[in-house]
Amino acid sequence: MTDVVSARGRPDAGFVLLMVIGMLVVVSLLAAAMATTVMRMRADQQREDALVEGLRDAQSTEATAIYLLIGQRVTFAGLTIDNQLPMTADERTMLAQGEVPISNVPVGNEIRLDGTPYRGRGSATFALQDDRGLVSVNWSNQVIRDRWL
């Protein structure tokens, strides 16, 4: 029998080389699997972060709208966003006499209550609508119902 002898005189010296190459392949596959998993987990976390930020923006917009609905006047043009109070001559007279005037004169900076979309905080959008913009199907005129339908 003849043994395969390497240049250094040891039999089967190529086996160690094959084992090293095999271990490098296994380590490379594990590193690739780990990198893919980390990329997927990072993308999932970014989606979750965007969802949480969107919910926070929506809740902040809702709280701001509720604050405005509670604390600001509603004129014929919509919900005012600051404390500007234009008054007619009669209302100024009422104020001078100590009475509280109620002004429905539009200011010009109102949020319309007809369902018009507005941009809220961050990426949130909102729309406000009061009952005046709704059509009563039971009590409206036949012409209005036909146009609505």
Short mmCIF file of C-alpha atoms in Angstrom, two decimals:
data_model
loop_
_atom_site.label_atom_id
_atom_site.label_comp_id
_atom_site.label_asym_id
_atom_site.label_seq_id
_atom_site.Cartn_x
_atom_site.Cartn_y
_atom_site.Cartn_z
CA MET A 1 0.00 0.00 0.00
CA THR A 2 1.15 3.45 -0.81
CA ASP A 3 0.30 6.41 1.36
CA VAL A 4 -0.17 9.86 -0.05
CA VAL A 5 2.56 11.91 1.54
CA SER A 6 2.57 15.68 1.40
CA ALA A 7 5.59 17.82 0.82
CA ARG A 8 6.23 17.94 4.58
CA GLY A 9 6.05 14.24 4.81
CA ARG A 10 2.65 13.89 6.64
CA PRO A 11 -0.20 11.85 5.23
CA ASP A 12 -3.59 13.55 4.52
CA ALA A 13 -2.41 17.13 5.03
CA GLY A 14 -5.21 18.42 2.73
CA PHE A 15 -7.87 17.34 5.25
CA VAL A 16 -7.06 20.26 7.56
CA LEU A 17 -7.43 22.69 4.67
CA LEU A 18 -10.86 21.25 3.81
CA MET A 19 -11.97 21.54 7.45
CA VAL A 20 -10.88 25.20 7.61
CA ILE A 21 -12.70 26.01 4.37
CA GLY A 22 -15.82 24.22 5.63
CA MET A 23 -15.74 26.14 8.90
CA LEU A 24 -15.35 29.43 7.01
CA VAL A 25 -18.41 28.59 4.88
CA VAL A 26 -20.47 27.80 7.99
CA VAL A 27 -19.36 31.01 9.73
CA SER A 28 -20.14 33.04 6.57
CA LEU A 29 -23.64 31.51 6.35
CA LEU A 30 -24.28 32.28 10.02
CA ALA A 31 -23.10 35.87 9.57
CA ALA A 32 -25.35 36.31 6.51
CA ALA A 33 -28.36 34.85 8.38
CA MET A 34 -27.67 37.14 11.33
CA ALA A 35 -27.38 40.22 9.09
CA THR A 36 -30.66 39.36 7.35
CA THR A 37 -32.42 38.89 10.68
CA VAL A 38 -31.08 42.21 12.01
CA MET A 39 -32.19 44.03 8.84
CA ARG A 40 -35.68 42.56 9.13
CA MET A 41 -35.91 43.44 12.81
CA ARG A 42 -34.73 46.98 12.11
CA ALA A 43 -37.35 47.46 9.38
CA ASP A 44 -40.06 46.15 11.73
CA GLN A 45 -38.93 48.55 14.45
CA GLN A 46 -38.97 51.50 12.04
CA ARG A 47 -42.56 50.62 11.03
CA GLU A 48 -43.56 50.41 14.69
CA ASP A 49 -41.88 53.75 15.43
CA ALA A 50 -43.74 55.39 12.52
CA LEU A 51 -47.03 53.93 13.78
CA VAL A 52 -46.45 55.20 17.32
CA GLU A 53 -45.47 58.64 16.03
CA GLY A 54 -48.61 58.76 13.86
CA LEU A 55 -50.80 57.82 16.82
CA ARG A 56 -49.11 60.47 18.96
CA ASP A 57 -49.67 63.09 16.26
CA ALA A 58 -53.33 62.08 15.93
CA GLN A 59 -53.92 62.25 19.69
CA SER A 60 -52.18 65.61 19.94
CA THR A 61 -54.28 66.97 17.07
CA GLU A 62 -57.44 65.63 18.72
CA ALA A 63 -56.54 67.25 22.05
CA THR A 64 -55.82 70.58 20.34
CA ALA A 65 -59.15 70.46 18.46
CA ILE A 66 -61.04 69.66 21.66
CA TYR A 67 -59.28 72.52 23.44
CA LEU A 68 -60.28 74.91 20.65
CA LEU A 69 -63.87 73.63 20.67
CA ILE A 70 -64.12 74.20 24.42
CA GLY A 71 -62.33 77.52 24.69
CA GLN A 72 -62.92 79.41 21.43
CA ARG A 73 -65.92 81.02 19.82
CA VAL A 74 -67.78 79.59 16.85
CA THR A 75 -68.76 82.22 14.32
CA PHE A 76 -70.71 81.93 11.09
CA ALA A 77 -67.44 81.08 9.33
CA GLY A 78 -66.34 78.34 11.75
CA LEU A 79 -64.22 77.77 14.85
CA THR A 80 -61.89 80.64 15.72
CA ILE A 81 -58.30 79.84 16.60
CA ASP A 82 -57.36 82.89 18.66
CA ASN A 83 -59.03 85.49 20.84
CA GLN A 84 -59.65 88.14 18.21
CA LEU A 85 -63.04 89.63 18.83
CA PRO A 86 -64.35 91.96 16.12
CA MET A 87 -67.39 93.79 17.42
CA THR A 88 -70.09 95.85 15.83
CA ALA A 89 -71.11 99.22 17.24
CA ASP A 90 -74.03 97.66 19.12
CA GLU A 91 -71.73 95.07 20.69
CA ARG A 92 -69.29 97.80 21.77
CA THR A 93 -72.19 99.64 23.38
CA MET A 94 -73.24 96.47 25.21
CA LEU A 95 -69.66 96.00 26.43
CA ALA A 96 -69.50 99.60 27.65
CA GLN A 97 -72.74 99.07 29.60
CA GLY A 98 -71.26 96.01 31.34
CA GLU A 99 -73.13 93.40 29.36
CA VAL A 100 -71.33 90.48 27.68
CA PRO A 101 -71.64 90.82 23.91
CA ILE A 102 -71.97 87.75 21.75
CA SER A 103 -70.35 88.27 18.38
CA ASN A 104 -70.89 85.99 15.42
CA VAL A 105 -68.98 88.18 12.98
CA PRO A 106 -66.34 86.13 11.11
CA VAL A 107 -62.75 86.92 12.03
CA GLY A 108 -61.06 85.40 8.99
CA ASN A 109 -58.92 82.76 10.67
CA GLU A 110 -61.60 80.19 11.44
CA ILE A 111 -61.43 76.45 10.98
CA ARG A 112 -64.41 75.73 8.76
CA LEU A 113 -66.90 73.22 10.14
CA ASP A 114 -67.92 71.78 6.77
CA GLY A 115 -65.60 68.76 6.61
CA THR A 116 -62.70 70.57 4.97
CA PRO A 117 -59.48 68.64 5.69
CA TYR A 118 -56.74 70.47 7.58
CA ARG A 119 -53.22 69.47 8.47
CA GLY A 120 -52.77 68.78 12.17
CA ARG A 121 -49.69 68.04 14.24
CA GLY A 122 -46.96 66.09 12.45
CA SER A 123 -48.48 63.89 9.75
CA ALA A 124 -52.05 63.94 11.09
CA THR A 125 -54.95 65.42 9.15
CA PHE A 126 -58.37 66.29 10.55
CA ALA A 127 -61.73 67.69 9.53
CA LEU A 128 -64.54 69.11 11.66
CA GLN A 129 -68.20 69.16 10.72
CA ASP A 130 -71.18 70.44 12.64
CA ASP A 131 -74.84 69.51 12.20
CA ARG A 132 -75.50 72.41 9.84
CA GLY A 133 -73.55 70.63 7.10
CA LEU A 134 -75.56 67.39 7.29
CA VAL A 135 -78.63 66.56 5.23
CA SER A 136 -81.59 65.18 7.14
CA VAL A 137 -82.96 62.40 4.98
CA ASN A 138 -86.23 62.25 6.92
CA TRP A 139 -87.03 65.97 7.08
CA SER A 140 -85.42 67.55 4.03
CA ASN A 141 -87.14 68.73 0.87
CA GLN A 142 -87.62 66.18 -1.95
CA VAL A 143 -85.44 68.30 -4.28
CA ILE A 144 -82.58 68.27 -1.76
CA ARG A 145 -82.89 64.50 -1.27
CA ASP A 146 -82.86 63.91 -5.03
CA ARG A 147 -79.75 66.07 -5.46
CA TRP A 148 -78.08 64.34 -2.51
CA LEU A 149 -78.87 60.86 -3.81
#
